[in-house]
Short mmCIF file of N, CA and C in Angstrom, two decimals:
data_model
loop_
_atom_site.label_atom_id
_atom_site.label_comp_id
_atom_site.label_asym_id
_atom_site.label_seq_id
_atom_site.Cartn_x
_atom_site.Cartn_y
_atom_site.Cartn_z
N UNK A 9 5.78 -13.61 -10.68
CA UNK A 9 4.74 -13.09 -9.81
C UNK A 9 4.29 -14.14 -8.80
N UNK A 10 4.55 -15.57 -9.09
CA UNK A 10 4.05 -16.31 -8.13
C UNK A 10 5.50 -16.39 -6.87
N UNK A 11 6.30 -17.07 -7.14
CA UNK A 11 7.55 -16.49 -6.03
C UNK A 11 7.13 -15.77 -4.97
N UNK A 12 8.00 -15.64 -3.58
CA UNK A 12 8.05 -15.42 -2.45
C UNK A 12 9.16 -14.63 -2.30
N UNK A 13 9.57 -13.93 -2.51
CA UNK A 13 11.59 -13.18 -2.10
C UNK A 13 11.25 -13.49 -0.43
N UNK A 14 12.78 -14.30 -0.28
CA UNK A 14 13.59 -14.32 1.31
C UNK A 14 13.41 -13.25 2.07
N UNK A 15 12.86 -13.77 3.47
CA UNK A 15 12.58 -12.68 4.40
C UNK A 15 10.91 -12.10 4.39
N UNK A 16 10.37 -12.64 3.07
CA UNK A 16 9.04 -12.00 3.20
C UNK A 16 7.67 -13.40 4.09
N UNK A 17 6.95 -12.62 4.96
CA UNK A 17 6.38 -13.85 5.69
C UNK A 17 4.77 -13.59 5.79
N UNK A 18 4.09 -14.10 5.81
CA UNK A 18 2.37 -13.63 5.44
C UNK A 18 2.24 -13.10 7.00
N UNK A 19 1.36 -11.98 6.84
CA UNK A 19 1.31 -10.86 8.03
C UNK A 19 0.01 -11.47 8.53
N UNK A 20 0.26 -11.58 10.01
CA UNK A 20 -0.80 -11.44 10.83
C UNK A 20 -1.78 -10.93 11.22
N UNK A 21 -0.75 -9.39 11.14
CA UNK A 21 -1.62 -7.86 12.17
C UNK A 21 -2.25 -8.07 11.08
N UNK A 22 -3.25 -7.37 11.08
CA UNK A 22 -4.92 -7.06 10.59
C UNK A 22 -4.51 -5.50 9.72
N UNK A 23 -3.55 -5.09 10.31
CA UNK A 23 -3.43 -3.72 9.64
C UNK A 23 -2.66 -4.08 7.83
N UNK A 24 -2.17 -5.17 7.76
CA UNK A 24 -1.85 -5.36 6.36
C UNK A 24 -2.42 -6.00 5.89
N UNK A 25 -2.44 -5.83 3.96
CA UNK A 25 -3.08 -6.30 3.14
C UNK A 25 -2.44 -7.92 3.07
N UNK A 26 -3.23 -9.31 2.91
CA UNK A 26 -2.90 -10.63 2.38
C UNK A 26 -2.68 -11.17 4.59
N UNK A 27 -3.37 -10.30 5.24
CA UNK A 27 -3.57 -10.93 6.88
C UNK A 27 -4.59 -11.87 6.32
N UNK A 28 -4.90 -13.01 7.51
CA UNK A 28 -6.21 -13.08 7.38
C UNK A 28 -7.25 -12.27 7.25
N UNK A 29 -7.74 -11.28 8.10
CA UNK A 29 -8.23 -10.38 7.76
C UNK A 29 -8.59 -9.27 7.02
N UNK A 30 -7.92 -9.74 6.22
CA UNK A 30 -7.66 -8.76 5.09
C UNK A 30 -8.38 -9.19 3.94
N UNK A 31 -9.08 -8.53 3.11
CA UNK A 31 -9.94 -8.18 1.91
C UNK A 31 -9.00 -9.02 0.94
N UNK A 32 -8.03 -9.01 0.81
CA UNK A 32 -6.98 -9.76 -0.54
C UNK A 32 -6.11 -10.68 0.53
N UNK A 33 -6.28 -12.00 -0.36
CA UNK A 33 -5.26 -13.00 0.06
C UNK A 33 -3.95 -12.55 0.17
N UNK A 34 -3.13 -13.29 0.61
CA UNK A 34 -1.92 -13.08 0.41
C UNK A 34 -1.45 -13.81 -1.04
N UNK A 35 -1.55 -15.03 -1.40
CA UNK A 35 -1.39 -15.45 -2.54
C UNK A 35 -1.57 -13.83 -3.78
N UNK A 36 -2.61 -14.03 -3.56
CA UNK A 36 -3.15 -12.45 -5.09
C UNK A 36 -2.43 -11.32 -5.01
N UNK A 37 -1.33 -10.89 -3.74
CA UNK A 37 -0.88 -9.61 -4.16
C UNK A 37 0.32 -9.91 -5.34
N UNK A 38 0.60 -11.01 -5.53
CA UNK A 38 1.83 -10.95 -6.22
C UNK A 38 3.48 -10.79 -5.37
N UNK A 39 4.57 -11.49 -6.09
CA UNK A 39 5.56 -11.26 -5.73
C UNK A 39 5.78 -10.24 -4.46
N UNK A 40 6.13 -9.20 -5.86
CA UNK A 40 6.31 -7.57 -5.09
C UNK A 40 5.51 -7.32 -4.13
N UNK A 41 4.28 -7.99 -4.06
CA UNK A 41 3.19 -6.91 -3.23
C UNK A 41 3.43 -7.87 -1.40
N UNK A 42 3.86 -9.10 -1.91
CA UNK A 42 4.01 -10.18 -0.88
C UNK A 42 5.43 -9.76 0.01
N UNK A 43 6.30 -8.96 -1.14
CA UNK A 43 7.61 -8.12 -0.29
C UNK A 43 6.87 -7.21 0.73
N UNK A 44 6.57 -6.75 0.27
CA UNK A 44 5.92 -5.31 0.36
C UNK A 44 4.74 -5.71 2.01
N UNK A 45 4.19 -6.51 1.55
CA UNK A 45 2.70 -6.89 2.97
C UNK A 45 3.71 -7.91 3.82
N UNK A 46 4.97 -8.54 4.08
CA UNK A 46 5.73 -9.69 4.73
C UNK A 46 6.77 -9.25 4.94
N UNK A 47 6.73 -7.91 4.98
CA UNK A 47 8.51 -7.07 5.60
C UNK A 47 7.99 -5.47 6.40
N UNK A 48 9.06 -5.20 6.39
CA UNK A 48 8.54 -3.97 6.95
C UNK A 48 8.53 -3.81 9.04
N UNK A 49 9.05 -2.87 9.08
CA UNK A 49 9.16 -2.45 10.32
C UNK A 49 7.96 -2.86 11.19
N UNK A 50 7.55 -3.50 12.66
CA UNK A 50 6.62 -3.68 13.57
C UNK A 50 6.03 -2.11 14.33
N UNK A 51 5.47 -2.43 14.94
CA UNK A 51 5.04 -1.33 15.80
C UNK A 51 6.27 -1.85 17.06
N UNK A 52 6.59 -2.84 16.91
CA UNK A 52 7.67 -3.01 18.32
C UNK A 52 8.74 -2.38 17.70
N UNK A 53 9.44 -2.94 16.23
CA UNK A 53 10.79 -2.06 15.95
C UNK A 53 10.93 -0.81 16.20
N UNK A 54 9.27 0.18 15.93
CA UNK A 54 9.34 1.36 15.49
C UNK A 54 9.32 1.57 16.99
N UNK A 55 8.94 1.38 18.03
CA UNK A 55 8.59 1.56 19.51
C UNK A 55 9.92 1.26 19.92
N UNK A 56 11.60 0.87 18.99
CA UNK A 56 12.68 1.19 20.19
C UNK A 56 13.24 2.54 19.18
N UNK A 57 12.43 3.30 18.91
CA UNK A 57 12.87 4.85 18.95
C UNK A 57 11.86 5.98 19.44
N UNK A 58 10.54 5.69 18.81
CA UNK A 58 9.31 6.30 19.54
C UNK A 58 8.23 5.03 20.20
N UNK A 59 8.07 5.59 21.78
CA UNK A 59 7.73 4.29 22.45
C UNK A 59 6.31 4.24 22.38
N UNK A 60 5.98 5.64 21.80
CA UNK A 60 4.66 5.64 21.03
C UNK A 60 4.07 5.00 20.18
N UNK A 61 4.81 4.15 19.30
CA UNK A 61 4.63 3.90 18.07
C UNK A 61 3.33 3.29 18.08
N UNK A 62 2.53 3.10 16.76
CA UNK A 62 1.28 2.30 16.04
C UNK A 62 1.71 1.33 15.40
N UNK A 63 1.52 0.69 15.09
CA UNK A 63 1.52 -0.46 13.59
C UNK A 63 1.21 0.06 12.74
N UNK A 64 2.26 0.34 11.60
CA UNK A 64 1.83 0.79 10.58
C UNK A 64 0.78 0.14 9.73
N UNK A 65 0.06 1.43 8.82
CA UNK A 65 -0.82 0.43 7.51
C UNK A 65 -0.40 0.25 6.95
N UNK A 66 -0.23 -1.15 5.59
CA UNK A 66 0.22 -1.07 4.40
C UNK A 66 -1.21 -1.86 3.77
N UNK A 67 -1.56 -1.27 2.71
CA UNK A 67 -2.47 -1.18 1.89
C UNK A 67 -2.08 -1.65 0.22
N UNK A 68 -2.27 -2.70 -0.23
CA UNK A 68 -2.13 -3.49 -1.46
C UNK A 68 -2.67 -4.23 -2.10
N UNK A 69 -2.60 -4.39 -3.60
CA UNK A 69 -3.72 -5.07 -4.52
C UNK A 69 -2.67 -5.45 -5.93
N UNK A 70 -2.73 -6.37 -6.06
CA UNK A 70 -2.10 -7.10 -7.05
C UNK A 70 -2.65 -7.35 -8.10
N UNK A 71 -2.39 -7.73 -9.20
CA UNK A 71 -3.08 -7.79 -10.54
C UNK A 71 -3.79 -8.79 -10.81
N UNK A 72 -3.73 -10.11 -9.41
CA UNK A 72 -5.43 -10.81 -9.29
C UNK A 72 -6.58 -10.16 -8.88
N UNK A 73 -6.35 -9.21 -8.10
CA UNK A 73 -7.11 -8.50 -7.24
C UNK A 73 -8.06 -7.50 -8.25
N UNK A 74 -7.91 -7.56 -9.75
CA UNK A 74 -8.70 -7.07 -10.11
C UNK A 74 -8.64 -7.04 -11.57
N UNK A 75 -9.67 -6.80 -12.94
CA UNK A 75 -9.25 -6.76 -13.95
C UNK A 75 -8.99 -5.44 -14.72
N UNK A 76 -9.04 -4.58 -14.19
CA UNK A 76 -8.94 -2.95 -14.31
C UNK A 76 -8.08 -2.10 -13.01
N UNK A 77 -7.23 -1.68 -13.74
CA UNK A 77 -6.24 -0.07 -12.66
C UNK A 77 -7.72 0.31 -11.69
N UNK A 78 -9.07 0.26 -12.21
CA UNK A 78 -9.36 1.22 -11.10
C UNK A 78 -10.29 -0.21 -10.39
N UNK A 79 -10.61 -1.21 -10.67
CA UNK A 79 -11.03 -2.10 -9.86
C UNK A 79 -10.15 -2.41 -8.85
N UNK A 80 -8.53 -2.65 -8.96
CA UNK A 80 -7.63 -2.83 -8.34
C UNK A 80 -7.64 -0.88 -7.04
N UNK A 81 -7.39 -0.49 -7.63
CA UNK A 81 -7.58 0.68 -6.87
C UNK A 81 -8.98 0.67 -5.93
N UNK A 82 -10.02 0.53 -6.38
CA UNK A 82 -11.22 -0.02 -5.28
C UNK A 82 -10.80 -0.72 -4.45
N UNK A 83 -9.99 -2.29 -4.64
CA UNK A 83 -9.89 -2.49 -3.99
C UNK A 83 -8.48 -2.17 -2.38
N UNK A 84 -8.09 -1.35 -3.00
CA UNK A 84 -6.64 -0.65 -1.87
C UNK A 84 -8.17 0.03 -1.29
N UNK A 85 -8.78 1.10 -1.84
CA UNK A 85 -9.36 2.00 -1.01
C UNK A 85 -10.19 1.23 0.11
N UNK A 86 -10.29 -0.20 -0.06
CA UNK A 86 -10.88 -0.69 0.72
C UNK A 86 -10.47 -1.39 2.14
N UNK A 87 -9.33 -1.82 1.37
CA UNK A 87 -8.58 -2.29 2.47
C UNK A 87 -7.66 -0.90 3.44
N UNK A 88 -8.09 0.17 3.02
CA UNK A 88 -7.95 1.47 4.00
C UNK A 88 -8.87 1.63 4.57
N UNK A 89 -9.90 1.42 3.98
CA UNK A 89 -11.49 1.40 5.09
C UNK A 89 -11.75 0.52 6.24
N UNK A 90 -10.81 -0.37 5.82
CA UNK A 90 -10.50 -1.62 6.77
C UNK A 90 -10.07 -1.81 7.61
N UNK A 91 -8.95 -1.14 7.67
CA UNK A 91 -7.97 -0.71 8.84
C UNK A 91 -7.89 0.90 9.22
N UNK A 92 -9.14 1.09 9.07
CA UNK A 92 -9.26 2.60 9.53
C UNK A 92 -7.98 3.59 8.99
N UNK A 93 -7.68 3.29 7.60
CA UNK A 93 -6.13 4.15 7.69
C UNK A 93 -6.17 5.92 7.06
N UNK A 94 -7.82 6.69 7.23
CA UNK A 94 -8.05 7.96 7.47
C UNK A 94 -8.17 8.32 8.75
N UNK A 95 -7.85 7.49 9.63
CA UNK A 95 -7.46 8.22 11.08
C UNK A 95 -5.98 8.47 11.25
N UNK A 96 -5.31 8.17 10.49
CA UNK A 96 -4.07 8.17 10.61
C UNK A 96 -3.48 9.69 10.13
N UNK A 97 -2.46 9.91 10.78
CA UNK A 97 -1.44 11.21 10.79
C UNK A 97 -0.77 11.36 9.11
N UNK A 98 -0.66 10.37 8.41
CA UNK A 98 0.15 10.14 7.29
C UNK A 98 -0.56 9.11 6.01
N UNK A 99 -0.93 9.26 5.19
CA UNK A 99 -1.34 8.62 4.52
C UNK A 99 -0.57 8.45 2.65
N UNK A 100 0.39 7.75 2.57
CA UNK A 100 1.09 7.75 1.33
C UNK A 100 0.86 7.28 0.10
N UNK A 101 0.03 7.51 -0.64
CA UNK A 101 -0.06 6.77 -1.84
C UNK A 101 1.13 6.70 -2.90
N UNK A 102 1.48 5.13 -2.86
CA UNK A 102 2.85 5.34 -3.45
C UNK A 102 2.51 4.67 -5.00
N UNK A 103 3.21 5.14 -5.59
CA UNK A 103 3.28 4.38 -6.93
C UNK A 103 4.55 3.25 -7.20
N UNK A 104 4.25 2.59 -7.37
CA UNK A 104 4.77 1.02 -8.07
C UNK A 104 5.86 1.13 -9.29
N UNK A 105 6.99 0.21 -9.20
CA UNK A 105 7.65 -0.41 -10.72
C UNK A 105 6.07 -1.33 -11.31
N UNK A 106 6.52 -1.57 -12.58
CA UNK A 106 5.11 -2.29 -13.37
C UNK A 106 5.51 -3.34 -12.52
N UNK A 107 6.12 -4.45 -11.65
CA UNK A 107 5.86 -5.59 -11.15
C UNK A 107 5.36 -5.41 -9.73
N UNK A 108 4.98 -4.25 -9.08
CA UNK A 108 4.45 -3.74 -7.77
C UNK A 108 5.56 -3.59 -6.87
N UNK A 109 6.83 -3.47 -7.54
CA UNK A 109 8.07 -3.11 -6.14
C UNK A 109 7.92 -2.02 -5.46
N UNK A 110 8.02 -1.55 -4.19
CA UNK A 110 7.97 -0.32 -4.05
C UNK A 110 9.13 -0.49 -2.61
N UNK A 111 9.74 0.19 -3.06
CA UNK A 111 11.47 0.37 -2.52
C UNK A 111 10.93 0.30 -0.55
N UNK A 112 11.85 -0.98 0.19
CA UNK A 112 12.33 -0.91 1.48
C UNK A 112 12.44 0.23 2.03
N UNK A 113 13.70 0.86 1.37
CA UNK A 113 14.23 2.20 2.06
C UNK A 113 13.19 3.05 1.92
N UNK A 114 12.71 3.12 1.25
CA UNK A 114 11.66 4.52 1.44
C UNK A 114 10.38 4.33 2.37
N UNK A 115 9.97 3.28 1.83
CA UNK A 115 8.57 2.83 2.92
C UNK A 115 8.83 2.72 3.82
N UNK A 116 9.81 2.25 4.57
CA UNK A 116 10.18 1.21 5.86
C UNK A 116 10.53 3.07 6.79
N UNK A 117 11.63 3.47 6.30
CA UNK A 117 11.85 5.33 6.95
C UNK A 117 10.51 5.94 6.67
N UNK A 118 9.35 5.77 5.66
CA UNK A 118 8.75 6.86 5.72
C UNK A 118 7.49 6.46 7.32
N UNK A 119 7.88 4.68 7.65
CA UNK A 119 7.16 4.57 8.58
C UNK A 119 7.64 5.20 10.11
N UNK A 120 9.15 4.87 9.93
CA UNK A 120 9.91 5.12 11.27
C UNK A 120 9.66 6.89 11.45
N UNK A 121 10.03 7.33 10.33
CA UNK A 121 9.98 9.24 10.73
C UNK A 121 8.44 9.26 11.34
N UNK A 122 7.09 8.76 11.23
CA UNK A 122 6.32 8.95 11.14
C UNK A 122 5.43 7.94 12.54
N UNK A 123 6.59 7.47 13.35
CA UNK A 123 6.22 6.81 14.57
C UNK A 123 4.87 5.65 13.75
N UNK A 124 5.09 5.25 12.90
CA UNK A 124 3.98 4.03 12.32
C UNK A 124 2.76 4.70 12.57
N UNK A 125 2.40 5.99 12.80
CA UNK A 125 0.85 6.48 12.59
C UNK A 125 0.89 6.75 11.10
N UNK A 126 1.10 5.78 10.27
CA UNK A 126 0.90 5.98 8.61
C UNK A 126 0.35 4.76 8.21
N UNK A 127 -0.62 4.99 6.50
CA UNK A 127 -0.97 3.99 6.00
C UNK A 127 0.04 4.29 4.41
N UNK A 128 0.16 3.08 4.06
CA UNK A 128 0.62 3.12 2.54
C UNK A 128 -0.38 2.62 1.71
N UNK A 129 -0.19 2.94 0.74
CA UNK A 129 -1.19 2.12 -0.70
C UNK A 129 -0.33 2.00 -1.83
N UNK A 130 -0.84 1.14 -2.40
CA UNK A 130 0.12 1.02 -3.45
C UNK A 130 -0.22 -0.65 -4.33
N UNK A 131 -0.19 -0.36 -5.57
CA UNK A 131 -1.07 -1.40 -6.56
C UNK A 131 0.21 -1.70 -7.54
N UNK A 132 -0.17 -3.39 -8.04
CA UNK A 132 0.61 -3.75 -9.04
C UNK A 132 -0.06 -2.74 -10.39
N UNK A 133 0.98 -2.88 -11.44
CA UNK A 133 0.14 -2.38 -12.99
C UNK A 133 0.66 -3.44 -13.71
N UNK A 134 1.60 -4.46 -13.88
CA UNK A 134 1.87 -5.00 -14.79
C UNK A 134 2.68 -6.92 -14.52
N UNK A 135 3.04 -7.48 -15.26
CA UNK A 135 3.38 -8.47 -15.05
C UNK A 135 5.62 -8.13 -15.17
N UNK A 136 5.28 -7.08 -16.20
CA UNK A 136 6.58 -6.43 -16.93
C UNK A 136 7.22 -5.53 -15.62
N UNK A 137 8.63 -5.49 -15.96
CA UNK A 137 9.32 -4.25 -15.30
C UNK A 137 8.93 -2.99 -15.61
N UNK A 138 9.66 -1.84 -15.58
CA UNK A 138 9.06 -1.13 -15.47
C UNK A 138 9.75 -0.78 -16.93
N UNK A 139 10.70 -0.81 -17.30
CA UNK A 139 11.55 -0.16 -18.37
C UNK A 139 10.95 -1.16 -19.00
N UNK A 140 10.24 -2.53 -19.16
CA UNK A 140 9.87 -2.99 -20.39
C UNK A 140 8.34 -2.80 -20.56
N UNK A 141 7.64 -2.11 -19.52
CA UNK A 141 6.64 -1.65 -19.28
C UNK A 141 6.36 -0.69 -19.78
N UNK A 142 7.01 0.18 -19.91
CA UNK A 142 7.23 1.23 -20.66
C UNK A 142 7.32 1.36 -22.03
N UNK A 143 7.91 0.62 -22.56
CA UNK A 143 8.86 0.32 -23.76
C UNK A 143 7.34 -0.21 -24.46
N UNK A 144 6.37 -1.12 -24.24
CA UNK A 144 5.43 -1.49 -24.84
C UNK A 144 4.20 -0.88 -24.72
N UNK A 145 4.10 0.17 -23.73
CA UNK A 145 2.92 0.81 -22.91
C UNK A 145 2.88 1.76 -22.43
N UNK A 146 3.44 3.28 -23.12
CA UNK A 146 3.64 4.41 -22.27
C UNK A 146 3.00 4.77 -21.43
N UNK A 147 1.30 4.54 -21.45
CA UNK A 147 0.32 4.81 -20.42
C UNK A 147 -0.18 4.08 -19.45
N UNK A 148 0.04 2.70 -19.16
CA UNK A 148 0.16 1.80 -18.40
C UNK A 148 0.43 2.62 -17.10
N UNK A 149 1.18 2.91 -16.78
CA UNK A 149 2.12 2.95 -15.65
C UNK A 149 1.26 4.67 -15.02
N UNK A 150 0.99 5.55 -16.04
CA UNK A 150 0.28 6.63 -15.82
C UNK A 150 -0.79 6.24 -15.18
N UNK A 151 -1.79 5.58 -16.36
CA UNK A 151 -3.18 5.00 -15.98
C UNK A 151 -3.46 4.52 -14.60
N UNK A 152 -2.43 3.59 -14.30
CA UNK A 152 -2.73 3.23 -12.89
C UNK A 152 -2.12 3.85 -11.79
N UNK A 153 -1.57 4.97 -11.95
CA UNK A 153 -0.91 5.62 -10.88
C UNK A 153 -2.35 6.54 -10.82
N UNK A 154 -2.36 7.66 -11.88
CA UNK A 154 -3.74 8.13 -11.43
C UNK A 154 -4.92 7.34 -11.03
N UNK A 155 -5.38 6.18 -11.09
CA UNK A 155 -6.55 5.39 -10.98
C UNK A 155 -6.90 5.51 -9.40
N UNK A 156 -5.29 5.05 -9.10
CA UNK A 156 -4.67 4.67 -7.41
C UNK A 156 -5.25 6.36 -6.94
N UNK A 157 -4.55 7.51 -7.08
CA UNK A 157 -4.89 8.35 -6.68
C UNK A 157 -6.53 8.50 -6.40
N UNK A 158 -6.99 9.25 -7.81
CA UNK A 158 -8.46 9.36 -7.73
C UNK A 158 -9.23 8.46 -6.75
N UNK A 159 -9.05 7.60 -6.62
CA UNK A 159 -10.12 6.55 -5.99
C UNK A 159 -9.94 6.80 -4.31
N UNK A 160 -8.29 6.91 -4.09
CA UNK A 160 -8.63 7.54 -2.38
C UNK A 160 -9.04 8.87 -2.36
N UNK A 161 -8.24 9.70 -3.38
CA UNK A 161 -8.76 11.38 -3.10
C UNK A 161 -10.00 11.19 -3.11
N UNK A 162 -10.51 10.90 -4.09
CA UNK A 162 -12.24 10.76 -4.13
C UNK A 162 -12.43 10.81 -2.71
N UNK A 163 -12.37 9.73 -1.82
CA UNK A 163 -12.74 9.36 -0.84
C UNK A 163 -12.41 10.43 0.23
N UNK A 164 -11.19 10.51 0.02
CA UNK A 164 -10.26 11.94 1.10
C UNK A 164 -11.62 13.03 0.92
N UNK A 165 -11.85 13.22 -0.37
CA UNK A 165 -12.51 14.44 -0.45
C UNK A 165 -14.15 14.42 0.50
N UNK A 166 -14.85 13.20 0.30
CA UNK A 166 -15.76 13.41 1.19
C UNK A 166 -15.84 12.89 2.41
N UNK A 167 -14.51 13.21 3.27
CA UNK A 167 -14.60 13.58 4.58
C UNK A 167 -15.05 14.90 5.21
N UNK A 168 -15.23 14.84 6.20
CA UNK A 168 -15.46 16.38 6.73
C UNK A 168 -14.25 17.07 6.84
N UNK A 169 -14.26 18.31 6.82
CA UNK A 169 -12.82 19.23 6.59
C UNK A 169 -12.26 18.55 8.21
N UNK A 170 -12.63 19.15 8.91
CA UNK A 170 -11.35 18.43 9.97
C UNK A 170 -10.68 17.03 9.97
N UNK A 171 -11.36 15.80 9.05
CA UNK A 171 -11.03 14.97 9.19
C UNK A 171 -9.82 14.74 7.77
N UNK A 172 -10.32 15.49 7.12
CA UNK A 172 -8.84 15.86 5.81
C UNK A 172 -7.86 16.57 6.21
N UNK A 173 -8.22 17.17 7.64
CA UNK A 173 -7.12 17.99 7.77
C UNK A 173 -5.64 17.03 8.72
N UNK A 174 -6.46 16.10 9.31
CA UNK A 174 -5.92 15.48 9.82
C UNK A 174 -4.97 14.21 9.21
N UNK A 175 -5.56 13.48 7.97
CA UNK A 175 -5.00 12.67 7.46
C UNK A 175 -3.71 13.71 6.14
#
């Protein structure tokens, strides 16, 4: 969890989690979460197919970031409050391997289909993989997937209807 994987670089834009600006260091997201906030498509990559493009959100909390699934989840919902990411067209709450991986290919396309008007979220649950995560903890991996949910729906929910309709 302390490690860096090649290619990952501490984000600037303000729109990701471990920026300066950002509510969570970069150190505290962990490994995975440091893939995850130090890769990923620009608003310039995504702008040589739609010249529209935004900077995407990515939204993350690592297992310093809190001592409970739903403290950690407070804190994602926050760092969406942060970067305004209920104005956005797309909003993905993704769920995690227990070490916070959450797959290139899927995030990186679900930004490009989506011209980067999207935010992601997405929280570590464990120090373990996911198959040994499992193997010692069937509810682990549940627990904090719903935690993650509830805590933005919560929030989704007391918007005004046009503004749920939009995210």
């Amino acid at each position: 969890d302390r490690g860096t994987k090649d290619g990952s670089i501490e984000p600037t834009d303000s729109m990701t989690s471990g920026s300066p600006e950002s509510l969570v260091s970069w150190q505290d997201l962990g490994k995975q979460g440091r893939q995850f906030a130090g890769s990923g498509p620009s608003k310039n990559d995504i702008q040589q197919i739609w010249p529209e493009a935004e900077q995407p959100i990515r939204a993350y909390a690592g297992l310093a970031n809190g001592e409970t699934h739903e403290a950690r989840a407070e804190v994602v919902l926050k760092e969406l409050l942060r970067t305004n990411a209920f104005d956005r067209d797309k909003l993905l709450i993704a769920t995690t391997t227990g070490t916070g991986y959450l797959d290139p290919n899927a995030v990186n396309t679900f930004e490009y289909v989506n011209a980067g008007n999207t935010a992601i979220a997405g929280m570590q649950y464990s120090y373990l993989p996911s198959w040994l995560s499992l193997l010692s903890d069937t509810e682990t991996a549940k627990d904090a997937g719903v935690a993650l949910f509830n805590e933005i729906h919560g929030h989704w929910q007391e918007l005004d209807e046009e503004k749920q309709m939009q995210t």
